[in-house]
Coordinates of C-alpha atoms in Angstrom, one line a residue:
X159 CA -49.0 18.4 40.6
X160 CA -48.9 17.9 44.6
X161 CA -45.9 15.8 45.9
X162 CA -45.3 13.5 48.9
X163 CA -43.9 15.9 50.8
X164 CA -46.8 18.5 49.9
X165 CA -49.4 16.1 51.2
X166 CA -47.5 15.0 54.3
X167 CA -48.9 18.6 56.0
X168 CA -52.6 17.7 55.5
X169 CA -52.8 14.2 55.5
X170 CA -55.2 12.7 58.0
X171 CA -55.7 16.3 59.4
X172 CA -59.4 17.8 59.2
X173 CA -60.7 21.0 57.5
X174 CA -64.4 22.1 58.2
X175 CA -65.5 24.1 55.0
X176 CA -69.0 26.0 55.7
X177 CA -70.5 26.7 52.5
X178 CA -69.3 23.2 50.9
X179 CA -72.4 22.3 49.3
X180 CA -71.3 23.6 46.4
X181 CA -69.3 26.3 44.1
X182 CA -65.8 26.9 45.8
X183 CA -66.9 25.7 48.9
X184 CA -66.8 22.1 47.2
X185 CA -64.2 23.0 45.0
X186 CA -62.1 23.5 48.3
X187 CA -63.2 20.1 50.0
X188 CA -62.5 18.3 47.1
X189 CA -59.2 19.8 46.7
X190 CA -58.5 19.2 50.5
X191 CA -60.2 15.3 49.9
X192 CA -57.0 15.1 47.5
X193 CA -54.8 15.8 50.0
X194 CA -55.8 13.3 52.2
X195 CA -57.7 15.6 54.1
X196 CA -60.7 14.4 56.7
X197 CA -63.6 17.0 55.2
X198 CA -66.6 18.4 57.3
X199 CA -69.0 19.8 55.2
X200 CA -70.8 22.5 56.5
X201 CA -74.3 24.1 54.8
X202 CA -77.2 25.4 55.1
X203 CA -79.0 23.8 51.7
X204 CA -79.4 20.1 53.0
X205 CA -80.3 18.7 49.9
X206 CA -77.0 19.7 48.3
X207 CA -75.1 19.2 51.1
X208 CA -76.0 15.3 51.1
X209 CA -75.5 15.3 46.9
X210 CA -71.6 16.8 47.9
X211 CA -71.5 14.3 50.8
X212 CA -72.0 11.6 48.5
X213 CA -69.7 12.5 45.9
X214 CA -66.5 12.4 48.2
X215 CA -67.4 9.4 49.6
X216 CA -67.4 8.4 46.0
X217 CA -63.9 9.7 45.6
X218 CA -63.1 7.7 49.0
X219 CA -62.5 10.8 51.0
X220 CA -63.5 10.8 54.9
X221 CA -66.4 13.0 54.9
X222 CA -69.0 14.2 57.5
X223 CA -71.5 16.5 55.9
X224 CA -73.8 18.5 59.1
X225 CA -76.2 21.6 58.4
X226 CA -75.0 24.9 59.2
X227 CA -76.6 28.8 59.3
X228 CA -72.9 30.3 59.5
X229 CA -75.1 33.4 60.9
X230 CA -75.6 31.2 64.0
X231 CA -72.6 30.9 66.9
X232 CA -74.4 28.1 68.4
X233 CA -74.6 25.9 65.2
X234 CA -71.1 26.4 64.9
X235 CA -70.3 25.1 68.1
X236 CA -72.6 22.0 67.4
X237 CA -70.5 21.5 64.4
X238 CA -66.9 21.7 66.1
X239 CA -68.8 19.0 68.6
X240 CA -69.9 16.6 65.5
X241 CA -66.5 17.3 64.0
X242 CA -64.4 16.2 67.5
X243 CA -67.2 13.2 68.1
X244 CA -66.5 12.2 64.4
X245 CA -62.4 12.9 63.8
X246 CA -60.6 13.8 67.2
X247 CA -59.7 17.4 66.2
X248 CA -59.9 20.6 64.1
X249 CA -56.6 21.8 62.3
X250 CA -58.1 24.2 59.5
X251 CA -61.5 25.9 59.1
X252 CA -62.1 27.3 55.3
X253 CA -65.0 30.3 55.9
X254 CA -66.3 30.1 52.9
X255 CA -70.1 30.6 53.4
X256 CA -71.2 34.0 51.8
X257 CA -74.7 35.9 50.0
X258 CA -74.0 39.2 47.4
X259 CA -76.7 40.7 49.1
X260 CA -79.0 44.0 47.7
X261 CA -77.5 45.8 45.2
X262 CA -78.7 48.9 43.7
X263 CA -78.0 52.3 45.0
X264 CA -77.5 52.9 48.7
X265 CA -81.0 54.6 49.0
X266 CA -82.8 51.9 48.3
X267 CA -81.3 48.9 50.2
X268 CA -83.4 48.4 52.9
X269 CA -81.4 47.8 56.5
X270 CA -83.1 44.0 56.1
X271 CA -80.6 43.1 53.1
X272 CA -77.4 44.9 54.6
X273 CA -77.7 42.7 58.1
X274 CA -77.9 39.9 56.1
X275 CA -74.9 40.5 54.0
X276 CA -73.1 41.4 57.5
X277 CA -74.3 38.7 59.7
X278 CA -73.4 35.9 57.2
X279 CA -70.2 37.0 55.3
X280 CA -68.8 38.9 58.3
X281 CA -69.7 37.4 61.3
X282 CA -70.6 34.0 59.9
X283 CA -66.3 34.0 59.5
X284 CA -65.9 35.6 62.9
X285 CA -68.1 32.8 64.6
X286 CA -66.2 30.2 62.8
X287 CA -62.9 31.5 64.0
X288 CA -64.1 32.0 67.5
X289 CA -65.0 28.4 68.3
X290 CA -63.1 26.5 66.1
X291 CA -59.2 28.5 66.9
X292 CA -59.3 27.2 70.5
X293 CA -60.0 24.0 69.3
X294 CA -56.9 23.7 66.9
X295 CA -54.8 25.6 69.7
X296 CA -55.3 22.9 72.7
X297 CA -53.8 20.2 70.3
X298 CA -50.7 22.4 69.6
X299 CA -50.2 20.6 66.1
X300 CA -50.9 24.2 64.4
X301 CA -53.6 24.3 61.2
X302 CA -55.1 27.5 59.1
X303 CA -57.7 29.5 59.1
X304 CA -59.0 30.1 54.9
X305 CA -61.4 33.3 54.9
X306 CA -63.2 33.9 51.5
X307 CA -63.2 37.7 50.2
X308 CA -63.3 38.3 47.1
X309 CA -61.6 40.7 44.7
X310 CA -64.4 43.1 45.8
X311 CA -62.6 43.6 49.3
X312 CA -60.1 45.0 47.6
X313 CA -61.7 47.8 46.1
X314 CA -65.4 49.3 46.1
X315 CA -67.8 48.2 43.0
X316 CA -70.7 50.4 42.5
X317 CA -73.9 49.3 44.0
X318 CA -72.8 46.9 46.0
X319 CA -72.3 48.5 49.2
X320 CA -73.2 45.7 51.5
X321 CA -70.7 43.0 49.8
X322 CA -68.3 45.1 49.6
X323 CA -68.1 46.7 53.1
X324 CA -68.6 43.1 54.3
X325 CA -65.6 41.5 52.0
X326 CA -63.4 44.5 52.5
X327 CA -63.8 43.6 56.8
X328 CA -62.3 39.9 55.8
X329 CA -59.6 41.1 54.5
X330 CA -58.8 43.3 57.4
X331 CA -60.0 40.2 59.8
X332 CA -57.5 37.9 58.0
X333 CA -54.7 40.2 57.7
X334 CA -55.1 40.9 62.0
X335 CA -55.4 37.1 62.5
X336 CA -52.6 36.4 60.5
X337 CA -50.1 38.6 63.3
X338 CA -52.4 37.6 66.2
X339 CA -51.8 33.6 65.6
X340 CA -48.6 32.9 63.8
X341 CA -47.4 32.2 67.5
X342 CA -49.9 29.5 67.8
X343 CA -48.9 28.1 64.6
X344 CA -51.7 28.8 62.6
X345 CA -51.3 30.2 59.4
X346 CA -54.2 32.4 58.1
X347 CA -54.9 33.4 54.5
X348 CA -57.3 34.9 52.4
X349 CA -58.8 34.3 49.1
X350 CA -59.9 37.4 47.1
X351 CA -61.7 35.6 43.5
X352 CA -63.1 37.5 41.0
X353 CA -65.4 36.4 38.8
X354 CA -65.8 32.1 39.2
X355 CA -69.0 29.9 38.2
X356 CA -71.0 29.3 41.2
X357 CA -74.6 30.5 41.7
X358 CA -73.3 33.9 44.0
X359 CA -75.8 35.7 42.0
X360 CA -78.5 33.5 43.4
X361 CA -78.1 34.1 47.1
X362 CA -81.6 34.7 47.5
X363 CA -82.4 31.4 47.6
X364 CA -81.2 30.8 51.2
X365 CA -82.6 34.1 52.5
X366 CA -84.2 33.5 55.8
X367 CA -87.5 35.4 56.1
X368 CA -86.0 37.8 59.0
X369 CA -84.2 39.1 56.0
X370 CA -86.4 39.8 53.8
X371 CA -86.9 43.4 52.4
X372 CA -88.4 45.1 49.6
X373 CA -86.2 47.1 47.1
X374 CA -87.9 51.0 46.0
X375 CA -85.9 50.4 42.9
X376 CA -86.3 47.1 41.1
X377 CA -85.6 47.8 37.8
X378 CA -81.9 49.8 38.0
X379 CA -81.4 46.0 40.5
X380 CA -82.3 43.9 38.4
X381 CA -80.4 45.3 35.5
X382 CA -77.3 45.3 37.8
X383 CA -78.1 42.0 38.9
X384 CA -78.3 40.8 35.2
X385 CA -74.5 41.9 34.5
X386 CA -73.4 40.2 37.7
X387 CA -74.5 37.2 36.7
X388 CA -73.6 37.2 33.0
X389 CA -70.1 38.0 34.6
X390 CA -70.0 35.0 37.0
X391 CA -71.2 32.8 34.1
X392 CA -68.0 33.8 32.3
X393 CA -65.6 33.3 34.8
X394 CA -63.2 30.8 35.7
X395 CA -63.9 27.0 36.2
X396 CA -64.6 26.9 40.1
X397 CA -62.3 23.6 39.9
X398 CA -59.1 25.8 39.8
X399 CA -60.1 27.5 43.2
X400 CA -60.0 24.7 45.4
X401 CA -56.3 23.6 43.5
X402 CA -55.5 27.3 43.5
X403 CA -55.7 27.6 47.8
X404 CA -54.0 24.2 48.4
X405 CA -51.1 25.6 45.9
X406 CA -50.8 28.8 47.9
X407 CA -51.5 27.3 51.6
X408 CA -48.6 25.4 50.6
X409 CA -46.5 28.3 49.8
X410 CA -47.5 29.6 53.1
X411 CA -49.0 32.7 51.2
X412 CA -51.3 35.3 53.0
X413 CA -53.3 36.7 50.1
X414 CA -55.1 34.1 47.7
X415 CA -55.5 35.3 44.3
X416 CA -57.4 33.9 41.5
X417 CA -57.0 36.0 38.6
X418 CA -54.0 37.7 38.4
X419 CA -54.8 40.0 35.6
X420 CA -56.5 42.5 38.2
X421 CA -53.7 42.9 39.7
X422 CA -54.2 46.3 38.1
X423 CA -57.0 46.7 40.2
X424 CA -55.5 46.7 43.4
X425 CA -52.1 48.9 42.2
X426 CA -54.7 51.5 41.2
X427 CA -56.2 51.6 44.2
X428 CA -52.6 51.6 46.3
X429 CA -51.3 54.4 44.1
X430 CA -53.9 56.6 45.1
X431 CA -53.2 55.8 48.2
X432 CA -49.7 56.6 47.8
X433 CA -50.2 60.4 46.2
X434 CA -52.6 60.8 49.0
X435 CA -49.8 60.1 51.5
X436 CA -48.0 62.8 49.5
X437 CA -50.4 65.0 49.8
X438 CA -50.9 65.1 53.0
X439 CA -46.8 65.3 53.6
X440 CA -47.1 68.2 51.8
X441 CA -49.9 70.3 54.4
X442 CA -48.3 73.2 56.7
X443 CA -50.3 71.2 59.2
X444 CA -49.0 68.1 59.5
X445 CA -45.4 69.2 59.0
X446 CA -44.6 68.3 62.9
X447 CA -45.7 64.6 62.2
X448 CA -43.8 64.2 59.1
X449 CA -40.8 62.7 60.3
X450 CA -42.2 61.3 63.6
X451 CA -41.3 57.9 64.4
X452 CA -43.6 55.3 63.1
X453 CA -45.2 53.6 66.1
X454 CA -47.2 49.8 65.7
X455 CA -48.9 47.8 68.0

């Protein structure tokens, strides 16, 4: 249950969520709305965007709903104008906006499908952090920036090369943002869900034409699509996302999880890691380095 005091740190302050339409991109604006947030709503599907629009309004939240190719540096920076012209300022951008891309086996992805999974889950979240982080740094009153992994970033799934080289990059973005502008006072944090019910599976939908490829094996996709999307079907209530970030931006935490029972997942992946580090501790040519003093930027 939020509290006064919890509320007091996003009340009348504004978050721009791309993606908001629907799924956790609504689930997040609604959560924000609670917090007495000012919401921008940001997508590319107009006719959804206007149904979410009206549905904060109903809930009495402050809303502004503007269409939005994330893919697109120049629509972002139309939206950071609507969003000054309509509220004054910027204090936390939510990159939500993301597509699951081809799946199948790396030889038959066409190069059409893998730009579009990188130009809209990975630089669709560097564009919005490029214009919208001077914005909240000229009126020094700090904010966030809230990229959207997933769990996928976090460890490679099988045929899905594209999602999850592009997921995997924003968790590295996030976790380099989060050092680069702590001394600006913005806190940056990213959510890695697993499985939630939104219609990820049906990306397609908003797949510009410049996209479109054709897949040389159809079947072994479609079967792998059909799993994905029995698995999305089953998972959690996209409702407890939105709750889920305001309860860890609170906590000022840096890693947003979901679904802590694969938290196995990632301490698999780490102890490899680990006995690799041990392994290579152990070669005759690396003996000089073993005890070298651990420089960082």
């Amino acid at each position: 249950m939020t509290n006064e005091n919890s509320t007091s740190q996003f009340k009348g302050k504004t978050a721009i969520i791309s993606g908001s339409a629907e799924g956790i991109g609504l689930s997040i604006a609604k959560a924000l709305g609670e917090q007495q947030m000012n919401v921008v709503l940001a997508d590319i599907d107009d006719k959804n965007l206007q149904k979410a629009r009206a549905e904060l309004e109903s809930l009495g939240v402050p809303v502004l709903a503007v269409s939005l190719d994330v893919a697109d540096e120049l629509q972002w920076q139309s939206v950071a104008q609507q969003t000054v012209a309509r509220f004054g300022k910027v204090h936390m951008v939510v990159n939500n906006a993301g597509v699951g891309g081809d799946s199948g086996p790396i030889e038959s992805q066409a190069t059409e499908g893998w730009q579009w999974a990188l130009d809209v889950n990975l630089m669709g979240v560097v564009y919005g952090a490029k214009v919208m982080v001077p914005l909240i740094k000229d009126h020094g009153e700090g904010g966030w920036i809230v990229n959207v992994a997933s769990m996928a970033g976090m460890g490679g799934v099988p045929y899905s090369g594209a999602y999850n080289a592009t997921k995997a990059a924003v968790v590295a973005l996030s976790e380099a943002w989060a050092e680069e502008l702590k001394v600006a006072g913005i806190h940056v944090a990213v959510l890695c869900p697993a499985f939630v019910q939104t219609r990820i599976y049906d990306s397609e939908r908003n797949r510009p034409a410049q996209y479109k490829s054709k897949t040389l094996n159809p079947d072994e996709e479609s079967s792998f699509s059909k799993k994905v999307r029995e698995m999305v079907q089953n998972g959690i209530d996209v409702a407890l996302v939105g709750k889920r970030v305001v309860e860890a931006l609170i906590e000022g935490e840096l890693y947003i999880f979901t679904h802590p029972n694969y938290r196995q997942v990632v301490q698999h992946r780490f102890a490899r890691i680990d006995e690799a580090f041990v392994n290579a501790s152990k070669s005759p040519l690396l003996q000089h380095i073993v005890d070298q003093k651990l420089e960082m930027l």
